[in-house]
Phi, psi and omega in degrees: 000133181281140177291149181287130174243137186237120175248103188288147167243154187304322183293309182294326179294319177298317179294320178300313179299318180297316181295320180294320179296329178287323189271334191248137178278334177285181183286140173237116187229111179250016180290163178300321181296314181297318180293318181298323182293339185251010182288338186224158169244224179259023183253189177273004193250159182214124173224139188262118177279168176268342180183172183230133176240132176249090185291149179268335181198183182297327178296321176297319178299313180299319180294318179296318179297321181296317179293314181298322179296319179296325180270001181056046180251130179294164180231139178232111175288142182216137176255254180277352179069033181256012179296144185249008179243005175097358187285348177263012172253160178175158173279171179082218185254127175270129173263108183267107184271352185286343188277313186238316186274065188230032186263151165268109190277327184196149174229127175251096185295322180292317179277353179055054175222160175222146176254124188231154168270159189294335183271004180292128178286141184305314182298328179295320176296311183296322178296323183290325185261356180301319178300341178271001182076020184242165175203170172263125191298305181298136184214078176303160180296344178267025188302337182280353180217346179287152183254158180297323178298318177294322178296320178291318180298325182258357188051058182292162186232287183093181188291332189260019178291342173305320182268322193237003173083186180275176176302319180301327178289346187239017176252129181261314180214150174222142173258129188227139171249127178278167177301330179281354177096006181276135179264139178226142173246108189260139180197173178295132180075006182281156178245002184276087178214162180305148178303135178101343182293315180298319180294322179301316180292313183297329182283338186234039183301315183297316181296319181290333180277340185241350189273352182256142178293151182248167178066028187231096184293339183248057176264101184252340186295145174073184175276141180274063182293337179293344175293342181272358178293146181304318182291345177258013174087010182045055189271095182290330177294317179294323179294330179287326181300136181084011182274358169057036177070018183264349183256314182189179184258121177287129177245342180195151179214145170254121185242155179277140172252151180237159179285125180277135178301141179293330180218153179225154174220153184239117172269119180252120187244133180259141181228158183294332179201175183298318181298319179295321178296319179294320178298326185277339191300313184298325180293338180281349181294338180293343180276000179065045183286163172281329179199154172225101183253146182231148174202159183242175188294338179288344172267333182235072183297331176262097187263019179300133181091348178264155177298163179301136179150177178244001175206154187221150169246133173259113182246108181264137177230160181239170177194167178287336178225164178299321179296319179294317179296318179297320180296318178295321178294322178296323176299319178297314182298316181291326184274344183282142175271073185241160175295321187200161179198156178211161178247129178251122179248333183298122181304320180295320178295318178295318179299319181297318179292317179293331179295323176301316181291315185291326181280356185298331178300335176260311184298329181286356179279358173232127177282166182304331179269009175093358179291155182274141177232149193228156171287192182129316174234058193279335193206044172298153181223143176230166174307135186307324181293342181259004188297316181300312180297319180297315182296323179296317178290327178296315178300320179295321178295318176303311183298321181295336178262004181068030183250159177232147177203165183234088181294145175196173172133216193270072186298327181295341178241015174071019184253128186239127170267148176197138169253134188240142184278057173298146168269098181259014181260340182243156179298323179295317180294321178294322176298321177294324176301316179296313182298317178297318182299317181294320180290320180294322177301319178297320180295317180298313181296322180299332178266012178073030188257187180241137180299327174239130177246008179195313194257007177088171184271317181051223176267339187293327188230347187299327179301334185261007180301326177302332178292330181272317188252343186088158185295325186293315181289323178295325175297324178294324174303316180297320178294321178298314178302317184290332175293323178282322192222068184297336179275352179068030184268350184265109173045059181297151179091358181247140169065304178248136185045058190283158168294152179301149184293343179251017174260160175062026179293135188289345181278340187297333185271353184281157180301144181277343178239154182301143178277138180292126183224171177264314174293153184275335182048057184297328181286348180241025175058036175073015187246116179296323177298323176295323176296317179293325179295345179305324181287108179264358172094012180291344165066033173299338178288349183265016179290142183275347179220140181289156179246112178059235183273004185297155182246316187296139350240109190299322182291325177293319182295333179279316187265332185070012183264133178304322182298340182254018170262160176301317179298316181300316179294321178296322178296319179294321176295321176301313181290330174298316178292326179290321176078011181267310180266312175263110197252358186261011178057221182297344179273006187302122174289332180296314180291318179303314183293323179292321180282345182301323180264010170286123184280357185055037183284346182066010180302324181294334181301326180253325186276331176290127182295347178256356176075030174300136181240080186293333178299319178292317180297323179296314179300318178299313181297313182299324177302310182286323185298321184257007181299123180076012182227163174292142179258167171300152183302323183297333178295322179285327182276297184281326180293335179247032184306317180302323181292316181294320181293324178296320179289326185279340188306316180294341182250027188304312186294309179295325179294323177297321178296314181295325182294340179270000176271110190312303182300319179294318179297321180297318179296315181299317180294321178296315180296327183269358182072027182265143180302132181296338180287344186274149169269143178289140181298150177272128179281143178291134179300326177227120185291160190305308189286340174294322177292325181293319182295339180276353181269164176288144176296151187249019176078207183295128185284147172262347178198159169262126178262116186286124180273076182295161185303319185289318177291320184296313190250340189241327185218063183294340181298331176295319178293317179298320179294320180297319177301317182297314183290316181298320178297317179296331180274005180083023181233070177302137189255140171262128178254115184296147174266173177091180180279113184231130180205138180284340181093008186307307187294330177289321179294314186294337177259008175074020177269070192284329176297315178293324178300317181293323177297313181296316180296318179297318178296321179296319178297325176298324182283313187262352183309313180300333181291339180295338180286350179291338179074024180246160181290156173256108184272125182241120185282325183273114185302322181293324177290320177298318179295322178296315179294324183288323188243307186291320182304304181292337179278336177270335178235061187292339183266000179258108184299337179293330180296315179294322179295317179294317180302318182287341180273345185293134175223151169283169179305312182290324179296319178300313180298318183290320185276324189249353173221058189295338182265356182291136180256116179289162175297142180269115189263334173053064177207162177280152176231149169224172179140208190225134165278124183302138184299323179291326177294315177303316189280325190246316191260333186077157183236021182297318180295322178296319179299315182292322179293318178298319180296318179294332180271004178073027177263111189264144174113165181254143172278152183286157173268208180073198180233141181294338178098341178283311171050058178068237182284340189304304186291343177272343185286142179303135178092355183252357189300314184298316178294319180300313181293322179296324177297319179294326181289346184289310182229315189296304184296319176301322180295326180286318183296330183265002182285152176290163185294337182260004183292142177275134182259112185252138172199107182286340182269136179299321179299317180296318179296320180294318180298318179295320180294318186277330182260331183245350180067029180239157182254119175257157182232158172288148179304325179299322180294320181294317180291322179297319177299321178296322177297318179296321179295320179297318182292324182281000000 
């Protein structure tokens, strides 16, 4: 039977959308933006849907299926969209379960089961049952955003399947609706399956008993028809797992919960090379570990803190107490035939090590020299005892094709992840991709392995399933599919009668020559398309709650909309470059609207494992979008803030009085495009450098103190305090005269031509100071980040830009590097507040942490973004999102602080947000230390 292919025409698509809106209570979106957001998952593939439906319940799913069936339109179920083999892409209608059908319906603590909807995120389930001492065993590295429905569809596994098995091992019952509208409740020993399934199994008992490889814990490829054998319990739920949305639509599932160890310890073992680590992994299973993960030095080039070696195994064990877990880990270290080993008990240390492993799906997409690497052969699996031999031959195969990759993953179960630097941009490279794929499939099969050991076959591997199973069993897969889906409407082109592995590649639609840009994009070889390609879709930006100090992606966490995630915006930019769905290029309203709620916080620059920098992409887009056209009012007001503040400075006092007159302030805000909810900032009565000129000169400078716009005109006390502290530390500061500006506000509003003019003029002014050989201390983190990153990328041919960027230091960095013996005043108090998002993303805050500790300032500053983010929170229409961002971490930390706690915020935006939303006054760290110096002297 041929799979259904749907080629939409405008008339039928309009009618389809109209019928769906009538039948479905959830959202029905056939706009270009909605379609563009769903063209890709985390794979190499791209397929364009005709529309997206977000059902509210099973009745909505049934109604949507009925309409699609009448129009002969295929359906593709989708959760978090993190599949890496293409199975979450598709033509026809995408059913997005992440929006509404994401509830935890019931938990039976005694029976250790939970009833979930398909769109429930794994971490949400685990967080809910953690107080009961329970968890869901399978835990892919995407656990913070992958959904249970997607895990069931792909039979996902994760690091702890050594202890708790695959998703299929942990599913008890599933409710499924077929494309024909039939409802089924599938379970072990159940008979509720489409007519003919039982006969199909009974007719082919011998083939099903002998056709699957044995001794392979990670066999995910193909349909699990052997689960339907009588001796295996005729488990229809298990057979459904891993079907990749090709059989029917999951609407509900009952899953098994397992007891979570009260304490865990991590034995980290070092080996001379990857092969030795792989050889050792299977032998460690006798210790009953929770997981045995492996990686080599090409994934972890900075091995500080790891045991001696060039490859490592992470062996996690559990216990009822910390002492018991530590003892078990010590037994592993003593019994392992390793070069070196250590036990990590500190939760922060374990999290840091696991973060390296979990982010590898993104970090491995760039080789050390900046070349791009791709999935496609992400998770082959062989029997664990054969892993070492397989990896050696795999490395040899890579070398024979001139390819590079960085294997890592679930060594204890013989499953290896790897991103390979295929050339998927040229016809020759795609041909080489096919040849390598065919040879690698042969190698995997020769070792008794599975083409997929975790993430499913999708389009990447399904074409090669006959090499693993033979034609007869693969033919049986087709018959099984047809019993479930005789119309061929469920996710066509996947798993059965698949599209070729080298078709539908998402790179094929991108421009063949570099797009003209203003930023240099040095990390992407000057190619904006290459920068956009950085987003591989692992969707770490789609987490609903921040982790520790992370920032990315505040607008998604507030809205929950894919379009407001870093991935969503990258997808829209990809489609803008492709020109098929988003057709207006740089003038695209779809991209403009998605970027409108980007705070330009730069959190993705550091938190995205691939280093996507959406703030830069937004500035680039706005530059082209408004070139030769009128801009929003806020661009002229807030984007040119330094110019307005310079003009207003002589009239600061009368202007402050007028700003407090309600009607006048309202008119001013309307004219400037400022949110009516905001108060206008108060201008400093005397700007920073006027006060400096009145002081005595301090001799040879130990640093240049940058007079940023915010310190100069709005918060000069921070500058005065910094001068005081730097002088006390033996670093008298020189404050440059003249018009000096980093260009931040011009960059954030996409006025890049003006930004370059301002930056060039600034370099003319401060360029001679670079010959002093002293650091340039910048108090405002956003200005420091602009000088460090945007300046050299906008003026790549001016050597002064690179020199200034390399000289930039934060206040704490200057003190730590150039006055290392200086002892700050000991203040002995608690602190709360915010680490500026730009500092987190570009500059880091390690020096600030150490300086606070030396000064006796106890406590951690919150992560996330304050929500003001420069001009963003002041712009009309952004207030609600801005305030919601602040409510996520910053404001709660302030509300729960003790009455004597010091409120720190080095960024002017953060201080302003706290003042306007919480009515509290925060200070720069320099102000707090200066006050401490005065107290010591008095």
